[in-house]
Amino acid sequence: MIKIAILGYGNIGRAAEEAIKAAPDMQLAGIYHHNDCLDCIDADVVLVATPTREVQKFATLLAARGICTVDSFDIHGQIWSLRSSLDAVCQANHSVSILSAGWDPGTDSMVRALLKAMAPKGLTYTNFGPGRSMGHTVAAKAIKGVKNALSMTIPLGTGIHRRMVYIELEDGADFKTVEAAILADDYFAHDETHVIPVDSVDALNNVAHGVNLVRSGVSGETHNQRFEFNMTINNPALTGQVMVSCARAAVRMRDRGEFGAKTMIELRPIDLLPGSTEQNIKALV
Amino acid sequence: MIKIAILGYGNIGRAAEEAIKAAPDMQLAGIYHHNDCLDCIDADVVLVATPTREVQKFATLLAARGICTVDSFDIHGQIWSLRSSLDAVCQANHSVSILSAGWDPGTDSMVRALLKAMAPKGLTYTNFGPGRSMGHTVAAKAIKGVKNALSMTIPLGTGIHRRMVYIELEDGADFKTVEAAILADDYFAHDETHVIPVDSVDALNNVAHGVNLVRSGVSGETHNQRFEFNMTINNPALTGQVMVSCARAAVRMRDRGEFGAKTMIELRPIDLLPGSTEQNIKALV
């Protein structure tokens, strides 16, 4: 049995707990909060389900103790730098750290890599949603006069998205002023954005999300090779599950002596699954 | 540069040649026929593009010489046994053999594994076509009175398929007799099958194919997670390209000392792609 702990107990931590309980080869070794004593953790692998900006600190501390980690760090432009930093710690302490284990970055990244191997030339478009964007929601909430907000991402195709921003105003705030501030914010200024006042943002709450990932490309000299990956999912449930599947891969890699920090495109799909190599090849290949 | 040779020069061998020429990191090291002298091959990796039933013989001979191989062996029920046999030869001779590198088995297998990691409980249905089934076409051609045949696979959903069998009769053959023989053949007896006489099978020739792979499953305790992978492709062009991408992975694995025989669900997606780890992570994750 893999001894697995959770650090951070928000939406993702709770979903990961359910995925651990459903896994045939895992044993929950504790749920920790970010201000708990990390030296007390006794586990093969820890799911770092903290806010993204705290991932590096906690993953580094744990990797330095020889404990494997999995996170769902989601700032695309900083993944390489985080990987470089964690890789050195993992190599020195014989641990494995899997970064950006969610659905984008994460499983979508694996699909993008696979489609590029199938048709090396061409364009891939990743169309998100409809679903709530965490980053845009936080940005809208930070605007003066906004009491609560929800920013929905609506796919318009070819990687272009509309932002539907539902806001509850603070008492006395002027809608037109708040709307102008949101539209001028760098998070929204580059996309078609609609700001809509509502009585209750909570009444709109829904963790559904999805993706439509399309590639038209060239295999060898043959054009018009067409691929499409779609999903409609409960967002935290999928992210928690992907982290748990990656935890299994991390422990297997550690046991084979393959230490270091890896993104999901560097993992073997079979390592994500319980069961033997023979069972999985016979069932899936 | 990876020195890569092709053994067998049918549809797949020709398509693989185009993919090799389009690859930035490969150098074609010869095209060989199945009766050529294999001792003359000087290459890092050989694409075994022979008929499936000759794969084991040639892959074994080459692996025993320390040359990596890639094949698109497509008899699902015999993949594990082929892998076991080749694995021993590869381990003993420090080579890497990648089996069943095509789209099914192959890239579809990777998608099935990934979807199972995302939603461990549930059902996946792989719906093939519309496109020509090689196995069913060969079976129809073997029926007495058939001069030429084409068996199309038509997806009816939930993994159920219709067979549309277009046949040219030999002079004097009786259509009803031939039709009855086809319908009684084990290849066709279990599916809805229609036999249609035509003047020219060649006039219907088209290497288009496709897949619609769907999974509805459970992540943790959350049901109704829905996933779909679709493609419409030129069949030999995709198969040849996938073999070439796998050849890159085989050589990389050999260079890291990871000897043995592997199926595609045991490969890291990043190993299929040219370019550095940093480039691919920045572009795809």
Coordinates of C-alpha atoms in Angstrom, one line a residue:
Chain A
M1 CA 0.0 0.0 0.0
I2 CA 1.2 3.5 -0.8
K3 CA 1.1 5.8 2.2
I4 CA -0.3 9.1 0.9
A5 CA -0.9 12.4 2.8
I6 CA -2.7 15.6 1.8
L7 CA -1.4 19.0 2.6
G8 CA -4.2 21.6 2.2
Y9 CA -7.9 20.9 2.6
G10 CA -9.8 23.1 0.2
N11 CA -11.8 21.9 -2.8
I12 CA -8.9 19.9 -4.3
G13 CA -7.7 18.4 -1.0
R14 CA -11.3 17.1 -0.3
A15 CA -11.6 15.7 -3.8
A16 CA -8.2 14.0 -3.5
E17 CA -9.3 12.4 -0.2
E18 CA -12.2 10.8 -2.0
A19 CA -9.9 9.5 -4.8
I20 CA -7.5 8.1 -2.2
K21 CA -10.3 6.2 -0.5
A22 CA -11.5 4.8 -3.8
A23 CA -8.0 3.6 -4.8
P24 CA -7.2 -0.1 -4.2
D25 CA -3.5 0.5 -3.5
M26 CA -3.5 3.5 -1.2
Q27 CA -3.7 4.3 2.5
L28 CA -4.5 7.8 3.7
A29 CA -1.6 8.8 6.0
G30 CA -3.1 12.1 7.2
I31 CA -4.5 15.4 6.2
Y32 CA -2.3 18.4 7.1
H33 CA -2.9 22.2 7.0
H34 CA -0.3 24.6 5.8
N35 CA 0.6 25.7 9.3
D36 CA 0.9 22.2 10.7
C37 CA 4.3 20.7 11.6
L38 CA 5.5 19.0 8.4
D39 CA 8.2 17.1 10.2
C40 CA 5.4 14.9 11.6
I41 CA 4.4 13.7 8.1
D42 CA 5.1 10.0 7.6
A43 CA 4.2 9.2 4.1
D44 CA 5.6 8.0 0.8
V45 CA 4.0 10.9 -1.1
V46 CA 2.2 14.1 -0.2
L47 CA -0.3 15.9 -2.3
V48 CA 0.4 19.6 -2.1
A49 CA -3.1 21.0 -2.5
T50 CA -2.2 24.5 -1.2
P51 CA -2.7 27.6 -3.2
T52 CA -0.4 27.6 -6.3
R53 CA 2.0 30.3 -4.9
E54 CA 2.7 28.2 -1.8
V55 CA 3.6 25.0 -3.8
Q56 CA 7.3 25.7 -4.2
K57 CA 7.9 26.2 -0.5
F58 CA 6.1 23.1 0.6
A59 CA 7.2 20.8 -2.2
T60 CA 10.9 21.8 -1.6
L61 CA 10.6 21.2 2.2
L62 CA 9.1 17.7 1.6
A63 CA 11.4 16.7 -1.2
A64 CA 14.4 17.6 1.0
R65 CA 13.1 15.1 3.5
G66 CA 13.0 12.4 0.8
I67 CA 9.2 12.5 0.5
C68 CA 7.7 12.4 -3.0
T69 CA 5.2 15.2 -3.8
V70 CA 2.5 16.0 -6.3
D71 CA 1.1 19.4 -7.0
S72 CA -1.2 21.1 -9.4
F73 CA 0.9 24.3 -9.9
D74 CA -1.0 26.1 -12.7
I75 CA 1.0 29.2 -13.7
H76 CA 2.1 27.9 -17.2
G77 CA 4.9 30.4 -17.6
Q78 CA 6.7 29.4 -14.4
I79 CA 6.5 25.6 -14.7
W80 CA 10.0 25.2 -16.2
S81 CA 11.6 27.3 -13.5
L82 CA 9.8 25.4 -10.7
R83 CA 10.8 22.1 -12.3
S84 CA 14.4 23.1 -12.4
S85 CA 14.5 24.2 -8.8
L86 CA 12.6 21.1 -7.5
D87 CA 14.6 18.7 -9.7
A88 CA 17.9 19.5 -7.9
V89 CA 16.3 18.9 -4.5
C90 CA 14.8 15.6 -5.6
Q91 CA 18.0 14.4 -7.1
A92 CA 19.9 15.2 -4.0
N93 CA 17.4 13.6 -1.7
H94 CA 16.2 10.6 -3.7
S95 CA 12.6 11.8 -4.1
V96 CA 10.2 12.4 -7.0
S97 CA 8.2 15.5 -7.4
I98 CA 5.4 15.6 -10.1
L99 CA 4.5 19.2 -11.0
S100 CA 1.4 20.6 -12.5
A101 CA -0.7 17.5 -12.2
G102 CA -4.2 18.6 -13.0
W103 CA -6.0 18.8 -16.3
D104 CA -4.5 21.9 -17.8
P105 CA -1.6 21.9 -17.1
G106 CA -1.7 18.1 -16.8
T107 CA -3.7 15.6 -18.8
D108 CA -4.4 18.2 -21.6
S109 CA -0.6 18.6 -21.8
M110 CA -0.2 14.9 -22.4
V111 CA -2.9 15.0 -25.1
R112 CA -1.2 18.0 -26.8
A113 CA 2.2 16.1 -26.7
L114 CA 0.6 12.9 -28.1
L115 CA -1.2 14.8 -30.9
K116 CA 2.1 16.5 -31.9
A117 CA 3.7 13.1 -32.1
M118 CA 0.9 11.9 -34.4
A119 CA 0.9 15.0 -36.6
P120 CA 4.1 17.0 -36.0
K121 CA 3.2 20.0 -38.1
G122 CA -0.1 21.9 -37.6
L123 CA -2.0 23.9 -35.1
T124 CA -3.5 22.8 -31.7
Y125 CA -6.2 25.0 -30.2
T126 CA -7.2 24.4 -26.5
N127 CA -10.7 25.8 -25.9
F128 CA -11.7 26.0 -22.2
G129 CA -15.1 25.9 -20.6
P130 CA -17.7 26.7 -20.2
G131 CA -16.5 26.9 -16.6
R132 CA -15.3 29.1 -13.8
S133 CA -11.8 30.6 -14.2
M134 CA -10.2 30.8 -10.8
G135 CA -7.6 33.4 -11.8
H136 CA -10.2 35.7 -13.4
T137 CA -12.6 35.3 -10.5
V138 CA -9.9 36.3 -8.0
A139 CA -9.0 39.3 -10.2
A140 CA -12.6 40.5 -10.4
K141 CA -13.0 40.1 -6.6
A142 CA -10.0 42.4 -6.1
I143 CA -11.7 45.3 -7.9
K144 CA -12.9 48.1 -5.5
G145 CA -16.7 47.9 -5.0
V146 CA -17.0 44.2 -5.8
K147 CA -18.4 42.1 -2.9
N148 CA -18.3 38.8 -4.7
A149 CA -17.6 37.7 -8.2
L150 CA -17.6 34.7 -10.6
S151 CA -15.8 34.8 -13.9
M152 CA -17.0 32.2 -16.4
T153 CA -14.8 31.2 -19.4
I154 CA -16.8 30.7 -22.6
P155 CA -15.0 29.1 -25.5
L156 CA -15.4 30.8 -28.9
G157 CA -13.1 28.5 -30.8
T158 CA -9.5 28.7 -32.0
G159 CA -8.3 29.4 -28.4
I160 CA -10.4 32.6 -28.1
H161 CA -12.5 33.0 -25.0
R162 CA -15.3 35.3 -23.8
R163 CA -15.4 36.3 -20.1
M164 CA -18.8 36.5 -18.4
V165 CA -18.2 38.2 -15.1
Y166 CA -21.1 38.0 -12.6
I167 CA -20.7 40.5 -9.7
E168 CA -22.3 41.3 -6.4
L169 CA -21.7 45.0 -5.7
E170 CA -20.8 46.4 -2.3
D171 CA -23.4 48.7 -0.7
G172 CA -23.2 52.1 -2.4
A173 CA -20.8 51.0 -5.2
D174 CA -21.6 52.3 -8.7
F175 CA -22.0 49.6 -11.3
K176 CA -20.7 51.6 -14.3
T177 CA -17.5 52.5 -12.3
V178 CA -16.9 48.9 -11.3
E179 CA -17.6 47.6 -14.8
A180 CA -15.1 50.1 -16.3
A181 CA -12.5 49.0 -13.7
I182 CA -13.0 45.3 -14.6
L183 CA -12.8 45.9 -18.3
A184 CA -9.5 47.9 -17.8
D185 CA -7.9 45.2 -15.7
D186 CA -5.2 43.3 -17.5
Y187 CA -6.9 40.0 -16.9
F188 CA -9.9 41.1 -19.0
A189 CA -8.6 43.9 -21.3
H190 CA -7.6 41.4 -24.0
D191 CA -10.8 39.3 -24.2
E192 CA -14.4 40.0 -25.0
T193 CA -15.8 40.6 -21.5
H194 CA -19.3 41.1 -20.2
V195 CA -20.0 42.3 -16.6
I196 CA -23.3 41.4 -15.2
P197 CA -24.7 42.5 -11.8
V198 CA -26.4 39.8 -9.8
D199 CA -28.1 39.6 -6.4
S200 CA -26.2 36.4 -5.4
V201 CA -23.0 35.0 -6.8
D202 CA -23.4 32.0 -4.6
A203 CA -26.6 31.1 -6.4
L204 CA -24.6 30.6 -9.6
N205 CA -21.9 28.4 -8.0
N206 CA -21.0 25.3 -10.1
V207 CA -17.7 23.5 -10.4
A208 CA -18.5 22.1 -13.8
H209 CA -15.8 22.7 -16.4
G210 CA -14.6 21.3 -19.7
V211 CA -12.3 21.5 -22.7
N212 CA -12.4 21.1 -26.4
L213 CA -8.9 20.5 -27.7
V214 CA -8.5 20.3 -31.5
R215 CA -5.6 19.7 -33.8
S216 CA -5.4 19.7 -37.6
G217 CA -2.0 18.6 -38.7
V218 CA 0.4 16.8 -41.0
S219 CA 1.6 13.2 -40.6
G220 CA 4.7 12.7 -42.8
E221 CA 3.5 14.5 -46.0
T222 CA -0.2 13.9 -45.4
H223 CA -2.3 17.0 -44.5
N224 CA -5.8 17.2 -43.0
Q225 CA -5.2 14.7 -40.1
R226 CA -7.9 15.8 -37.6
F227 CA -8.0 15.2 -33.9
E228 CA -10.3 16.3 -31.1
F229 CA -10.4 15.8 -27.4
N230 CA -13.5 16.8 -25.4
M231 CA -14.4 16.6 -21.8
T232 CA -17.1 17.9 -19.5
I233 CA -16.2 17.3 -15.8
N234 CA -16.4 18.3 -12.2
N235 CA -13.2 20.3 -11.9
P236 CA -12.0 19.6 -8.4
A237 CA -13.0 16.0 -8.6
L238 CA -10.9 15.5 -11.8
T239 CA -7.9 17.5 -10.4
G240 CA -7.9 15.5 -7.1
Q241 CA -8.1 12.3 -9.1
V242 CA -5.3 13.2 -11.4
M243 CA -3.1 14.1 -8.4
V244 CA -3.8 10.8 -6.8
S245 CA -3.0 8.9 -10.0
C246 CA 0.3 10.9 -10.3
A247 CA 1.1 10.0 -6.7
R248 CA 1.1 6.4 -7.7
A249 CA 3.5 7.2 -10.6
A250 CA 5.8 9.2 -8.3
V251 CA 6.2 6.3 -5.8
R252 CA 6.8 3.8 -8.7
M253 CA 9.5 6.1 -10.1
R254 CA 11.1 6.5 -6.7
D255 CA 11.1 2.8 -6.3
R256 CA 12.9 2.4 -9.6
G257 CA 15.5 5.0 -8.7
E258 CA 14.2 7.5 -11.2
F259 CA 14.6 10.6 -9.0
G260 CA 13.8 14.1 -10.0
A261 CA 11.0 16.6 -10.8
K262 CA 8.8 15.8 -13.7
T263 CA 5.8 17.2 -15.5
M264 CA 3.0 14.9 -16.8
I265 CA 4.3 14.7 -20.4
E266 CA 7.4 13.0 -18.8
L267 CA 5.3 10.2 -17.2
R268 CA 4.4 6.8 -18.6
P269 CA 0.6 6.5 -18.7
I270 CA 0.8 2.9 -17.3
D271 CA 2.4 4.3 -14.1
L272 CA -0.8 6.2 -13.4
L273 CA -2.8 3.0 -13.0
P274 CA -3.1 0.4 -10.3
G275 CA -2.5 -3.2 -11.3
S276 CA 0.4 -5.0 -12.9
T277 CA 2.0 -4.2 -16.2
E278 CA 0.5 -7.5 -17.6
Q279 CA -3.0 -6.6 -16.4
N280 CA -2.9 -3.1 -17.9
I281 CA -1.4 -4.1 -21.2
K282 CA -4.0 -6.9 -21.6
A283 CA -6.9 -4.5 -20.7
L284 CA -5.9 -1.3 -22.4
V285 CA -3.5 -1.9 -25.3
Chain B
M1 CA 20.9 12.3 -36.0
I2 CA 19.1 9.1 -35.4
K3 CA 20.0 6.5 -38.1
I4 CA 16.7 4.8 -39.0
A5 CA 15.9 2.0 -41.5
I6 CA 12.7 0.6 -42.9
L7 CA 12.0 -3.1 -43.3
G8 CA 9.1 -3.7 -45.6
Y9 CA 7.9 -1.2 -48.2
G10 CA 4.1 -1.4 -48.4
N11 CA 1.7 1.3 -47.5
I12 CA 3.1 1.7 -44.0
G13 CA 6.8 1.6 -45.1
R14 CA 6.2 4.3 -47.7
A15 CA 4.3 6.5 -45.2
A16 CA 7.1 6.0 -42.7
E17 CA 9.7 7.1 -45.3
E18 CA 7.8 10.4 -45.6
A19 CA 7.7 10.9 -41.9
I20 CA 11.4 10.2 -41.6
K21 CA 12.2 12.8 -44.3
A22 CA 10.1 15.4 -42.5
A23 CA 11.8 14.7 -39.1
P24 CA 14.5 17.2 -38.1
D25 CA 16.5 14.6 -36.2
M26 CA 16.5 11.6 -38.4
Q27 CA 18.6 10.2 -41.2
L28 CA 17.2 7.4 -43.5
A29 CA 19.7 4.5 -43.3
G30 CA 18.1 2.3 -45.9
I31 CA 14.9 0.6 -47.0
Y32 CA 15.0 -3.2 -46.9
H33 CA 12.8 -6.0 -48.1
H34 CA 11.9 -9.0 -46.0
N35 CA 14.2 -11.2 -48.1
D36 CA 17.2 -8.8 -48.0
C37 CA 20.3 -9.6 -45.9
L38 CA 19.5 -8.1 -42.5
D39 CA 23.2 -8.4 -41.4
C40 CA 23.9 -5.5 -43.7
I41 CA 21.6 -3.1 -41.8
D42 CA 23.6 -0.3 -40.0
A43 CA 21.0 1.7 -38.0
D44 CA 20.1 2.7 -34.5
V45 CA 16.5 1.6 -35.1
V46 CA 14.6 -0.3 -37.7
L47 CA 10.9 0.1 -38.4
V48 CA 9.5 -3.4 -39.0
A49 CA 6.7 -2.6 -41.5
T50 CA 6.2 -6.2 -42.6
P51 CA 2.9 -8.1 -42.3
T52 CA 2.0 -8.5 -38.6
R53 CA 2.7 -12.3 -38.6
E54 CA 6.3 -11.7 -39.6
V55 CA 7.0 -9.1 -37.0
Q56 CA 8.2 -11.4 -34.3
K57 CA 10.8 -13.1 -36.5
F58 CA 12.3 -9.9 -37.7
A59 CA 12.1 -7.9 -34.5
T60 CA 13.8 -10.8 -32.7
L61 CA 16.7 -11.0 -35.2
L62 CA 17.3 -7.3 -35.1
A63 CA 17.0 -7.0 -31.3
A64 CA 19.5 -9.8 -30.9
R65 CA 22.0 -7.7 -32.9
G66 CA 21.4 -4.8 -30.5
I67 CA 19.4 -2.8 -32.9
C68 CA 16.2 -1.1 -31.7
T69 CA 12.9 -1.9 -33.4
V70 CA 9.5 -0.5 -33.8
D71 CA 6.5 -2.5 -35.1
S72 CA 2.8 -2.0 -35.5
F73 CA 1.8 -5.6 -34.5
D74 CA -2.0 -5.4 -34.3
I75 CA -3.3 -8.7 -33.0
H76 CA -4.5 -7.4 -29.6
G77 CA -4.7 -10.8 -27.9
Q78 CA -1.1 -11.7 -28.7
I79 CA 0.7 -8.5 -27.7
W80 CA 1.6 -9.5 -24.1
S81 CA 3.1 -12.8 -25.3
L82 CA 5.1 -11.0 -28.1
R83 CA 6.3 -8.4 -25.5
S84 CA 7.5 -11.1 -23.1
S85 CA 9.4 -12.9 -25.8
L86 CA 11.1 -9.7 -27.2
D87 CA 11.8 -8.3 -23.8
A88 CA 14.2 -11.1 -22.9
V89 CA 16.1 -10.6 -26.2
C90 CA 16.2 -6.8 -25.7
Q91 CA 17.5 -7.1 -22.1
A92 CA 20.2 -9.6 -23.2
N93 CA 21.4 -7.4 -26.1
H94 CA 20.9 -3.9 -24.8
S95 CA 18.2 -2.9 -27.3
V96 CA 14.7 -1.4 -27.1
S97 CA 11.8 -2.8 -29.0
I98 CA 8.5 -0.8 -29.2
L99 CA 5.5 -3.0 -30.0
S100 CA 2.1 -2.2 -31.5
A101 CA 3.0 1.3 -32.4
G102 CA 0.1 2.5 -34.5
W103 CA -3.2 4.1 -33.6
D104 CA -5.1 1.0 -32.3
P105 CA -3.2 -0.6 -30.7
G106 CA -1.0 2.5 -30.1
T107 CA -2.1 6.0 -29.5
D108 CA -5.7 4.9 -28.7
S109 CA -4.2 2.7 -26.0
M110 CA -2.4 5.7 -24.5
V111 CA -5.7 7.7 -24.5
R112 CA -7.5 4.7 -22.9
A113 CA -4.9 4.5 -20.2
L114 CA -5.0 8.3 -19.6
L115 CA -8.8 8.3 -19.3
K116 CA -8.7 5.4 -16.8
A117 CA -6.3 7.4 -14.7
M118 CA -8.7 10.4 -14.9
A119 CA -11.8 8.4 -14.0
P120 CA -10.8 5.0 -12.7
K121 CA -14.4 3.5 -12.7
G122 CA -16.6 3.5 -15.7
L123 CA -16.8 2.3 -19.3
T124 CA -14.7 3.2 -22.3
Y125 CA -16.1 2.4 -25.8
T126 CA -13.8 2.5 -28.8
N127 CA -15.8 3.1 -32.0
F128 CA -13.8 2.5 -35.2
G129 CA -14.4 4.0 -38.6
P130 CA -15.8 4.6 -41.0
G131 CA -12.8 3.0 -42.6
R132 CA -11.4 -0.1 -44.2
S133 CA -10.7 -3.1 -41.9
M134 CA -7.6 -4.9 -43.1
G135 CA -8.4 -8.1 -41.3
H136 CA -12.0 -8.3 -42.5
T137 CA -11.0 -7.4 -46.1
V138 CA -8.4 -10.2 -46.1
A139 CA -11.1 -12.6 -44.7
A140 CA -13.6 -11.7 -47.4
K141 CA -11.0 -12.0 -50.2
A142 CA -10.3 -15.6 -49.0
I143 CA -13.9 -16.7 -49.7
K144 CA -14.3 -18.9 -52.8
G145 CA -15.8 -16.9 -55.7
V146 CA -14.5 -13.5 -54.5
K147 CA -12.1 -11.8 -56.9
N148 CA -11.6 -8.7 -54.9
A149 CA -13.1 -7.3 -51.7
L150 CA -13.3 -4.3 -49.4
S151 CA -14.7 -4.5 -45.9
M152 CA -15.7 -1.2 -44.3
T153 CA -16.1 -0.8 -40.6
I154 CA -19.0 1.4 -39.6
P155 CA -19.4 2.5 -36.0
L156 CA -22.8 2.1 -34.4
G157 CA -21.8 3.3 -31.0
T158 CA -21.0 1.5 -27.7
G159 CA -18.2 -0.5 -29.5
I160 CA -20.7 -2.2 -31.9
H161 CA -19.8 -2.1 -35.6
R162 CA -21.5 -2.8 -38.9
R163 CA -19.5 -4.5 -41.7
M164 CA -20.2 -3.3 -45.3
V165 CA -18.5 -5.8 -47.6
Y166 CA -18.1 -4.7 -51.2
I167 CA -17.1 -7.6 -53.5
E168 CA -16.1 -8.2 -57.1
L169 CA -17.2 -11.7 -58.1
E170 CA -15.1 -14.1 -60.1
D171 CA -16.5 -15.1 -63.5
G172 CA -19.3 -17.6 -63.0
A173 CA -19.6 -17.2 -59.2
D174 CA -23.0 -17.1 -57.7
F175 CA -23.7 -14.0 -55.5
K176 CA -26.1 -15.7 -53.1
T177 CA -23.6 -18.5 -52.5
V178 CA -20.7 -16.1 -51.9
E179 CA -22.8 -13.9 -49.7
A180 CA -23.9 -16.8 -47.5
A181 CA -20.2 -17.9 -47.2
I182 CA -19.2 -14.4 -46.0
L183 CA -22.0 -14.2 -43.5
A184 CA -21.1 -17.6 -42.1
D185 CA -17.4 -16.7 -41.7
D186 CA -16.3 -16.2 -38.1
Y187 CA -15.0 -12.7 -39.0
F188 CA -18.5 -11.6 -39.9
A189 CA -20.9 -13.9 -38.1
H190 CA -21.0 -11.8 -34.9
D191 CA -21.7 -8.4 -36.5
E192 CA -24.4 -6.9 -38.7
T193 CA -23.0 -7.5 -42.1
H194 CA -24.1 -6.4 -45.6
V195 CA -22.6 -7.8 -48.7
I196 CA -22.8 -5.7 -51.8
P197 CA -21.6 -6.7 -55.3
V198 CA -19.7 -4.0 -57.3
D199 CA -18.0 -3.8 -60.6
S200 CA -14.8 -2.4 -59.3
V201 CA -13.5 -2.6 -55.7
D202 CA -10.5 -0.5 -56.8
A203 CA -12.9 2.4 -57.6
L204 CA -13.9 2.5 -53.9
N205 CA -10.3 2.5 -52.5
N206 CA -9.7 5.1 -49.8
V207 CA -7.3 4.9 -46.8
A208 CA -9.4 7.2 -44.7
H209 CA -10.2 6.0 -41.2
G210 CA -11.1 7.3 -37.8
V211 CA -12.1 6.7 -34.2
N212 CA -14.6 7.9 -31.7
L213 CA -13.4 6.8 -28.2
V214 CA -15.7 7.7 -25.3
R215 CA -15.6 7.2 -21.6
S216 CA -18.1 8.1 -18.9
G217 CA -16.6 7.5 -15.5
V218 CA -16.0 8.3 -11.8
S219 CA -13.2 10.5 -10.4
G220 CA -13.0 9.8 -6.7
E221 CA -16.7 9.7 -5.8
T222 CA -17.9 12.0 -8.6
H223 CA -19.8 10.4 -11.4
N224 CA -20.7 11.7 -14.9
Q225 CA -17.1 12.7 -15.8
R226 CA -17.3 12.6 -19.6
F227 CA -14.5 12.3 -22.1
E228 CA -14.3 11.9 -25.9
F229 CA -11.4 11.5 -28.3
N230 CA -12.2 11.7 -32.1
M231 CA -10.0 11.6 -35.1
T232 CA -10.4 11.3 -38.9
I233 CA -7.2 10.4 -40.6
N234 CA -5.3 8.9 -43.4
N235 CA -4.5 5.5 -41.9
P236 CA -1.1 4.5 -43.3
A237 CA 0.2 8.2 -42.9
L238 CA -0.7 8.2 -39.2
T239 CA 0.6 4.7 -38.6
G240 CA 3.9 5.5 -40.3
Q241 CA 4.2 8.7 -38.4
V242 CA 3.5 7.0 -35.0
M243 CA 6.2 4.4 -35.8
V244 CA 8.7 7.1 -36.5
S245 CA 7.9 9.0 -33.3
C246 CA 8.2 5.8 -31.4
A247 CA 11.6 5.1 -33.0
R248 CA 12.8 8.4 -31.5
A249 CA 11.6 7.2 -28.1
A250 CA 13.3 3.8 -28.6
V251 CA 16.7 5.4 -29.2
R252 CA 16.3 7.7 -26.3
M253 CA 15.4 4.9 -24.0
R254 CA 18.4 2.8 -25.3
D255 CA 20.7 5.8 -24.7
R256 CA 19.5 6.0 -21.1
G257 CA 20.0 2.3 -20.6
E258 CA 16.3 1.5 -20.3
F259 CA 16.5 -1.8 -22.3
G260 CA 13.5 -4.0 -23.0
A261 CA 10.3 -4.4 -25.0
K262 CA 7.6 -1.8 -24.4
T263 CA 4.1 -1.0 -25.6
M264 CA 3.0 2.6 -26.1
I265 CA 1.3 3.0 -22.7
E266 CA 4.8 2.4 -21.2
L267 CA 6.3 5.4 -23.1
R268 CA 6.7 9.0 -21.9
P269 CA 4.9 11.3 -24.4
I270 CA 7.8 13.7 -24.4
D271 CA 10.1 11.0 -25.7
L272 CA 8.0 10.9 -28.9
L273 CA 8.9 14.5 -29.8
P274 CA 12.0 16.1 -31.2
G275 CA 13.5 19.0 -29.3
S276 CA 14.8 19.4 -25.7
T277 CA 12.9 18.7 -22.5
E278 CA 12.9 22.4 -21.8
Q279 CA 11.5 23.3 -25.3
N280 CA 8.7 20.7 -25.1
I281 CA 7.7 21.6 -21.5
K282 CA 7.5 25.3 -22.4
A283 CA 5.5 24.6 -25.6
L284 CA 3.2 21.9 -24.5
V285 CA 2.7 21.8 -20.7

